[in-house]
Every structure is written in structure tokens, then in C-alpha cells.
């Protein structure tokens, strides 16, 4: 599977995972959906159309652009994830400092370049909501130069890596609006 391009991977998921579950899907806790694979400029126009957004059962948070050829699993620098500029979330391990009588802040840990969790330079205000989440993986959103708790993640056992965190902060400093994304894709389509 890891040697196949994205179209063949999607076909595999449809055939081997989604199709066998069709009859029992209503009894399951979650569902799997695959949005049809389109060329980038066609897809973005269609998916950013308000009519599509209204008809889709989930809010659209981001798009992921995969290369049609030469896609590789793990870190692939040809993959682009675009998210609305105000929706940059990151997963951290939340740790409440030990040895402090009444801590006011919790520490945030990420996955470092040495494949070990390391402390991020910034902290998060310690609220009653997160006081019992010591050691848990949590999603945070960066708002007004502060990390704010969003939710606990039950589906992850490690935090985001340093590169992902740096990319999300870069996206906040240099946001790509919907209009800029569409214009860039239209320009690309014109010359390719």
C-alpha cells in the first residue's frame, strides 16, 4: 500500500474497508467518508462553494493536497495541508509542573527531532477544565499569543512533532486566505 499513489490508495480503502462495512455502518460509533479525488483547482472551487459546504455533513476545516505521482508515506514535502487561518490547532502532551504548590500554568510537550518528547517554550493557563488532564494529549489553539485548550484527544498517544508545530505557527503569521488559495490554484492550472 505504501508504494501506491494516492488514487490507488483511495481505491484500496473503498474496496477493502468502506465497502465491507456498508451494511453495518448504522450500528457503528463512527463512519468513514471519502470525498472524491479531484484535480486541485477543480476540487478547491467545488469544495469552497457555499452550496457544497451546506450539503456536506461536517464543517470543512482543511484541505490536503497530495501529489498525483511519487507520493510517499511518512514525511512528504510535496503534501500541502491548507486550513482556515484562524483554525490552527496542535496536539501537545499537557503536564502539570511537580513541586509547585499551586501551579497557575501547565507545560506543553511536543515530539522533538530526537524522537523524544520535549518541552515547548510556552505554557497554557491551568484552568479547572484541564487540571485533571495531567499527562494527556490535548488539542490547543493559538489565540492572541497564548495556547488555549480545545479538547482532550483520545485517538492519539503522542503529541505533534516540532516541525508540525512550527508549520502551524508559520501559517498563523503568514495566513493563506481562501481567495489567495483559489487564485494560486487557478494560476497553476493556467500554466500546467
PDB file of C-alpha atoms in Angstrom:
ATOM      1  CA  UNK A   1       0.000   0.000   0.000  1.00  0.00           C
ATOM      2  CA  UNK A   2       2.810   2.428   0.808  1.00  0.00           C
ATOM      3  CA  UNK A   3       4.167   2.139  -2.730  1.00  0.00           C
ATOM      4  CA  UNK A   4       0.856   3.091  -4.400  1.00  0.00           C
ATOM      5  CA  UNK A   5      -0.135   6.582  -5.499  1.00  0.00           C
ATOM      6  CA  UNK A   6      -2.959   8.415  -3.739  1.00  0.00           C
ATOM      7  CA  UNK A   7      -5.661   7.373  -6.221  1.00  0.00           C
ATOM      8  CA  UNK A   8      -4.803   3.682  -5.790  1.00  0.00           C
ATOM      9  CA  UNK A   9      -4.721   4.098  -2.008  1.00  0.00           C
ATOM     10  CA  UNK A  10      -8.202   5.616  -2.005  1.00  0.00           C
ATOM     11  CA  UNK A  11      -9.470   2.775  -4.205  1.00  0.00           C
ATOM     12  CA  UNK A  12      -7.964   0.258  -1.774  1.00  0.00           C
ATOM     13  CA  UNK A  13      -9.665   1.919   1.229  1.00  0.00           C
ATOM     14  CA  UNK A  14     -13.009   1.974  -0.596  1.00  0.00           C
ATOM     15  CA  UNK A  15     -12.773  -1.667  -1.662  1.00  0.00           C
ATOM     16  CA  UNK A  16     -11.262  -3.262   1.456  1.00  0.00           C
ATOM     17  CA  UNK A  17     -12.562  -1.077   4.290  1.00  0.00           C
ATOM     18  CA  UNK A  18     -15.610   1.006   3.354  1.00  0.00           C
ATOM     19  CA  UNK A  19     -17.457  -1.415   1.058  1.00  0.00           C
ATOM     20  CA  UNK A  20     -17.473  -4.358   3.543  1.00  0.00           C
ATOM     21  CA  UNK A  21     -18.883  -2.055   6.251  1.00  0.00           C
ATOM     22  CA  UNK A  22     -21.774  -0.630   4.195  1.00  0.00           C
ATOM     23  CA  UNK A  23     -24.442  -2.879   5.724  1.00  0.00           C
ATOM     24  CA  UNK A  24     -23.363  -2.437   9.323  1.00  0.00           C
ATOM     25  CA  UNK A  25     -22.401   1.240   9.235  1.00  0.00           C
ATOM     26  CA  UNK A  26     -25.542   2.414  11.077  1.00  0.00           C
ATOM     27  CA  UNK A  27     -24.538   0.286  14.092  1.00  0.00           C
ATOM     28  CA  UNK A  28     -21.033   1.753  14.298  1.00  0.00           C
ATOM     29  CA  UNK A  29     -19.851   4.594  16.515  1.00  0.00           C
ATOM     30  CA  UNK A  30     -18.194   6.397  13.599  1.00  0.00           C
ATOM     31  CA  UNK A  31     -18.430   6.465   9.828  1.00  0.00           C
ATOM     32  CA  UNK A  32     -15.822   6.667   7.111  1.00  0.00           C
ATOM     33  CA  UNK A  33     -16.257   9.033   4.198  1.00  0.00           C
ATOM     34  CA  UNK A  34     -14.039   9.695   1.239  1.00  0.00           C
ATOM     35  CA  UNK A  35     -14.579  12.876  -0.681  1.00  0.00           C
ATOM     36  CA  UNK A  36     -13.926  12.221  -4.340  1.00  0.00           C
ATOM     37  CA  UNK A  37     -10.412  12.924  -5.519  1.00  0.00           C
ATOM     38  CA  UNK A  38     -10.244  15.825  -7.990  1.00  0.00           C
ATOM     39  CA  UNK A  39      -7.515  17.901  -9.541  1.00  0.00           C
ATOM     40  CA  UNK A  40      -6.528  20.643  -7.094  1.00  0.00           C
ATOM     41  CA  UNK A  41      -8.015  23.617  -8.948  1.00  0.00           C
ATOM     42  CA  UNK A  42     -11.332  21.803  -9.630  1.00  0.00           C
ATOM     43  CA  UNK A  43     -11.635  20.410  -6.123  1.00  0.00           C
ATOM     44  CA  UNK A  44     -10.981  23.623  -4.284  1.00  0.00           C
ATOM     45  CA  UNK A  45     -13.512  25.596  -6.313  1.00  0.00           C
ATOM     46  CA  UNK A  46     -16.136  22.906  -5.768  1.00  0.00           C
ATOM     47  CA  UNK A  47     -15.409  22.363  -2.095  1.00  0.00           C
ATOM     48  CA  UNK A  48     -15.223  26.051  -1.219  1.00  0.00           C
ATOM     49  CA  UNK A  49     -18.572  26.710  -2.880  1.00  0.00           C
ATOM     50  CA  UNK A  50     -21.109  27.566  -0.140  1.00  0.00           C
ATOM     51  CA  UNK A  51     -23.604  25.079  -1.650  1.00  0.00           C
ATOM     52  CA  UNK A  52     -21.139  22.226  -1.172  1.00  0.00           C
ATOM     53  CA  UNK A  53     -20.312  23.324   2.363  1.00  0.00           C
ATOM     54  CA  UNK A  54     -24.019  23.407   3.248  1.00  0.00           C
ATOM     55  CA  UNK A  55     -24.606  19.938   1.791  1.00  0.00           C
ATOM     56  CA  UNK A  56     -21.583  18.327   3.441  1.00  0.00           C
ATOM     57  CA  UNK A  57     -22.296  16.791   6.829  1.00  0.00           C
ATOM     58  CA  UNK A  58     -19.108  18.034   8.524  1.00  0.00           C
ATOM     59  CA  UNK A  59     -17.592  21.514   8.723  1.00  0.00           C
ATOM     60  CA  UNK A  60     -14.688  21.878   6.323  1.00  0.00           C
ATOM     61  CA  UNK A  61     -11.583  22.580   8.392  1.00  0.00           C
ATOM     62  CA  UNK A  62      -8.846  21.935   5.883  1.00  0.00           C
ATOM     63  CA  UNK A  63      -7.790  20.536   2.529  1.00  0.00           C
ATOM     64  CA  UNK A  64      -4.885  18.200   1.958  1.00  0.00           C
ATOM     65  CA  UNK A  65      -3.193  18.318  -1.439  1.00  0.00           C
ATOM     66  CA  UNK A  66      -1.338  15.144  -2.431  1.00  0.00           C
ATOM     67  CA  UNK A  67       0.873  14.751  -5.487  1.00  0.00           C
ATOM     68  CA  UNK A  68      -0.743  12.517  -8.079  1.00  0.00           C
ATOM     69  CA  UNK A  69       2.576  10.766  -8.718  1.00  0.00           C
ATOM     70  CA  UNK A  70       5.506   9.939  -6.463  1.00  0.00           C
ATOM     71  CA  UNK A  71       3.561  10.211  -3.200  1.00  0.00           C
ATOM     72  CA  UNK A  72       5.367   8.637  -0.274  1.00  0.00           C
ATOM     73  CA  UNK A  73       4.138   7.857   3.202  1.00  0.00           C
ATOM     74  CA  UNK A  74       5.612   9.424   6.341  1.00  0.00           C
ATOM     75  CA  UNK A  75       7.105  12.881   5.802  1.00  0.00           C
ATOM     76  CA  UNK A  76       6.372  14.035   2.262  1.00  0.00           C
ATOM     77  CA  UNK A  77       7.343  17.607   1.487  1.00  0.00           C
ATOM     78  CA  UNK A  78       5.106  17.592  -1.603  1.00  0.00           C
ATOM     79  CA  UNK A  79       1.959  17.299   0.525  1.00  0.00           C
ATOM     80  CA  UNK A  80       0.245  20.550   1.477  1.00  0.00           C
ATOM     81  CA  UNK A  81      -2.421  20.910   4.123  1.00  0.00           C
ATOM     82  CA  UNK A  82      -4.377  24.153   3.941  1.00  0.00           C
ATOM     83  CA  UNK A  83      -6.533  25.246   6.859  1.00  0.00           C
ATOM     84  CA  UNK A  84      -8.516  28.369   7.511  1.00  0.00           C
ATOM     85  CA  UNK A  85      -6.102  30.850   9.045  1.00  0.00           C
ATOM     86  CA  UNK A  86      -7.974  31.017  12.346  1.00  0.00           C
ATOM     87  CA  UNK A  87      -8.106  27.254  12.828  1.00  0.00           C
ATOM     88  CA  UNK A  88      -4.552  26.183  13.585  1.00  0.00           C
ATOM     89  CA  UNK A  89      -4.637  23.501  16.254  1.00  0.00           C
ATOM     90  CA  UNK A  90      -1.795  21.469  17.632  1.00  0.00           C
ATOM     91  CA  UNK A  91      -1.696  18.362  19.810  1.00  0.00           C
ATOM     92  CA  UNK A  92       0.510  18.506  22.906  1.00  0.00           C
ATOM     93  CA  UNK A  93       1.090  16.385  25.977  1.00  0.00           C
ATOM     94  CA  UNK A  94      -0.115  18.516  28.877  1.00  0.00           C
ATOM     95  CA  UNK A  95       1.995  18.256  32.025  1.00  0.00           C
ATOM     96  CA  UNK A  96       1.298  19.985  35.319  1.00  0.00           C
ATOM     97  CA  UNK A  97       4.580  21.020  36.958  1.00  0.00           C
ATOM     98  CA  UNK A  98       5.511  18.993  40.024  1.00  0.00           C
ATOM     99  CA  UNK A  99       6.859  20.582  43.194  1.00  0.00           C
ATOM    100  CA  UNK A 100       4.868  23.811  42.822  1.00  0.00           C
ATOM    101  CA  UNK A 101       2.203  24.253  45.488  1.00  0.00           C
ATOM    102  CA  UNK A 102      -0.484  25.935  43.353  1.00  0.00           C
ATOM    103  CA  UNK A 103       0.629  25.979  39.715  1.00  0.00           C
ATOM    104  CA  UNK A 104      -1.018  28.591  37.509  1.00  0.00           C
ATOM    105  CA  UNK A 105       0.226  27.174  34.205  1.00  0.00           C
ATOM    106  CA  UNK A 106       0.666  23.763  32.631  1.00  0.00           C
ATOM    107  CA  UNK A 107       3.592  22.809  30.434  1.00  0.00           C
ATOM    108  CA  UNK A 108       3.168  21.683  26.829  1.00  0.00           C
ATOM    109  CA  UNK A 109       5.311  18.914  25.358  1.00  0.00           C
ATOM    110  CA  UNK A 110       5.830  18.075  21.693  1.00  0.00           C
ATOM    111  CA  UNK A 111       7.648  15.339  19.834  1.00  0.00           C
ATOM    112  CA  UNK A 112      11.186  16.568  19.189  1.00  0.00           C
ATOM    113  CA  UNK A 113      13.647  15.921  16.421  1.00  0.00           C
ATOM    114  CA  UNK A 114      15.433  13.314  18.542  1.00  0.00           C
ATOM    115  CA  UNK A 115      12.250  11.174  18.681  1.00  0.00           C
ATOM    116  CA  UNK A 116      11.641  12.096  22.311  1.00  0.00           C
ATOM    117  CA  UNK A 117       9.087  14.416  23.847  1.00  0.00           C
ATOM    118  CA  UNK A 118      10.483  17.837  24.678  1.00  0.00           C
ATOM    119  CA  UNK A 119       9.037  20.838  26.452  1.00  0.00           C
ATOM    120  CA  UNK A 120       7.710  23.655  24.285  1.00  0.00           C
ATOM    121  CA  UNK A 121       8.800  27.161  25.321  1.00  0.00           C
ATOM    122  CA  UNK A 122       5.269  28.356  26.022  1.00  0.00           C
ATOM    123  CA  UNK A 123       2.746  27.247  28.632  1.00  0.00           C
ATOM    124  CA  UNK A 124      -1.034  27.165  28.913  1.00  0.00           C
ATOM    125  CA  UNK A 125      -3.134  28.713  31.701  1.00  0.00           C
ATOM    126  CA  UNK A 126      -4.090  25.982  34.167  1.00  0.00           C
ATOM    127  CA  UNK A 127      -7.881  26.029  34.395  1.00  0.00           C
ATOM    128  CA  UNK A 128     -10.266  23.771  36.304  1.00  0.00           C
ATOM    129  CA  UNK A 129     -11.183  22.208  32.945  1.00  0.00           C
ATOM    130  CA  UNK A 130      -7.655  20.884  32.335  1.00  0.00           C
ATOM    131  CA  UNK A 131      -6.469  20.300  35.896  1.00  0.00           C
ATOM    132  CA  UNK A 132      -7.285  16.568  35.646  1.00  0.00           C
ATOM    133  CA  UNK A 133      -5.598  16.101  32.248  1.00  0.00           C
ATOM    134  CA  UNK A 134      -2.017  15.804  33.505  1.00  0.00           C
ATOM    135  CA  UNK A 135      -0.099  13.584  31.080  1.00  0.00           C
ATOM    136  CA  UNK A 136      -2.906  13.522  28.492  1.00  0.00           C
ATOM    137  CA  UNK A 137      -2.745  14.507  24.830  1.00  0.00           C
ATOM    138  CA  UNK A 138      -4.735  17.692  24.252  1.00  0.00           C
ATOM    139  CA  UNK A 139      -5.524  19.904  21.282  1.00  0.00           C
ATOM    140  CA  UNK A 140      -4.772  23.581  21.728  1.00  0.00           C
ATOM    141  CA  UNK A 141      -5.440  26.602  19.552  1.00  0.00           C
ATOM    142  CA  UNK A 142      -3.076  29.574  19.437  1.00  0.00           C
ATOM    143  CA  UNK A 143      -5.075  32.755  20.149  1.00  0.00           C
ATOM    144  CA  UNK A 144      -3.595  36.197  20.878  1.00  0.00           C
ATOM    145  CA  UNK A 145      -0.136  34.728  21.553  1.00  0.00           C
ATOM    146  CA  UNK A 146      -1.492  32.147  24.024  1.00  0.00           C
ATOM    147  CA  UNK A 147      -2.253  28.455  23.702  1.00  0.00           C
ATOM    148  CA  UNK A 148      -5.861  27.742  24.661  1.00  0.00           C
ATOM    149  CA  UNK A 149      -7.280  24.303  25.458  1.00  0.00           C
ATOM    150  CA  UNK A 150      -9.713  22.920  22.860  1.00  0.00           C
ATOM    151  CA  UNK A 151     -10.243  19.244  23.729  1.00  0.00           C
ATOM    152  CA  UNK A 152      -8.651  16.067  25.005  1.00  0.00           C
ATOM    153  CA  UNK A 153      -7.503  13.661  22.291  1.00  0.00           C
ATOM    154  CA  UNK A 154      -8.388  10.033  22.920  1.00  0.00           C
ATOM    155  CA  UNK A 155      -7.214   8.922  19.473  1.00  0.00           C
ATOM    156  CA  UNK A 156      -3.542   9.868  19.895  1.00  0.00           C
ATOM    157  CA  UNK A 157      -0.809   8.660  22.199  1.00  0.00           C
ATOM    158  CA  UNK A 158       1.943  11.068  21.130  1.00  0.00           C
ATOM    159  CA  UNK A 159       1.845  14.838  20.550  1.00  0.00           C
ATOM    160  CA  UNK A 160       2.526  16.631  17.281  1.00  0.00           C
ATOM    161  CA  UNK A 161       6.122  16.995  16.245  1.00  0.00           C
ATOM    162  CA  UNK A 162       8.206  20.141  16.285  1.00  0.00           C
ATOM    163  CA  UNK A 163       8.025  20.542  12.506  1.00  0.00           C
ATOM    164  CA  UNK A 164       4.198  20.405  12.546  1.00  0.00           C
ATOM    165  CA  UNK A 165       4.055  22.949  15.352  1.00  0.00           C
ATOM    166  CA  UNK A 166       6.445  25.310  13.589  1.00  0.00           C
ATOM    167  CA  UNK A 167       4.416  24.953  10.382  1.00  0.00           C
ATOM    168  CA  UNK A 168       1.185  25.861  12.136  1.00  0.00           C
ATOM    169  CA  UNK A 169       2.744  28.917  13.772  1.00  0.00           C
ATOM    170  CA  UNK A 170       4.155  29.955  10.388  1.00  0.00           C
ATOM    171  CA  UNK A 171       0.662  29.601   8.892  1.00  0.00           C
ATOM    172  CA  UNK A 172      -0.711  31.915  11.578  1.00  0.00           C
ATOM    173  CA  UNK A 173       1.928  34.555  10.837  1.00  0.00           C
ATOM    174  CA  UNK A 174       1.537  34.191   7.063  1.00  0.00           C
ATOM    175  CA  UNK A 175      -2.071  33.080   6.508  1.00  0.00           C
ATOM    176  CA  UNK A 176      -3.301  31.911   3.128  1.00  0.00           C
ATOM    177  CA  UNK A 177      -6.860  33.112   2.615  1.00  0.00           C
ATOM    178  CA  UNK A 178      -9.424  31.233   0.547  1.00  0.00           C
ATOM    179  CA  UNK A 179      -9.107  33.873  -2.168  1.00  0.00           C
ATOM    180  CA  UNK A 180      -5.323  33.512  -2.303  1.00  0.00           C
ATOM    181  CA  UNK A 181      -5.595  29.718  -2.394  1.00  0.00           C
ATOM    182  CA  UNK A 182      -8.072  29.857  -5.292  1.00  0.00           C
ATOM    183  CA  UNK A 183      -6.018  32.432  -7.203  1.00  0.00           C
ATOM    184  CA  UNK A 184      -2.849  30.354  -6.780  1.00  0.00           C
ATOM    185  CA  UNK A 185      -4.545  27.180  -7.993  1.00  0.00           C
ATOM    186  CA  UNK A 186      -6.107  28.983 -10.970  1.00  0.00           C
ATOM    187  CA  UNK A 187      -2.709  30.416 -11.862  1.00  0.00           C
ATOM    188  CA  UNK A 188      -1.122  26.966 -11.573  1.00  0.00           C
ATOM    189  CA  UNK A 189      -3.822  25.400 -13.783  1.00  0.00           C
ATOM    190  CA  UNK A 190      -3.266  28.041 -16.441  1.00  0.00           C
ATOM    191  CA  UNK A 191       0.409  27.121 -16.848  1.00  0.00           C
ATOM    192  CA  UNK A 192       0.259  23.322 -16.367  1.00  0.00           C
TER     193      UNK A 192
END
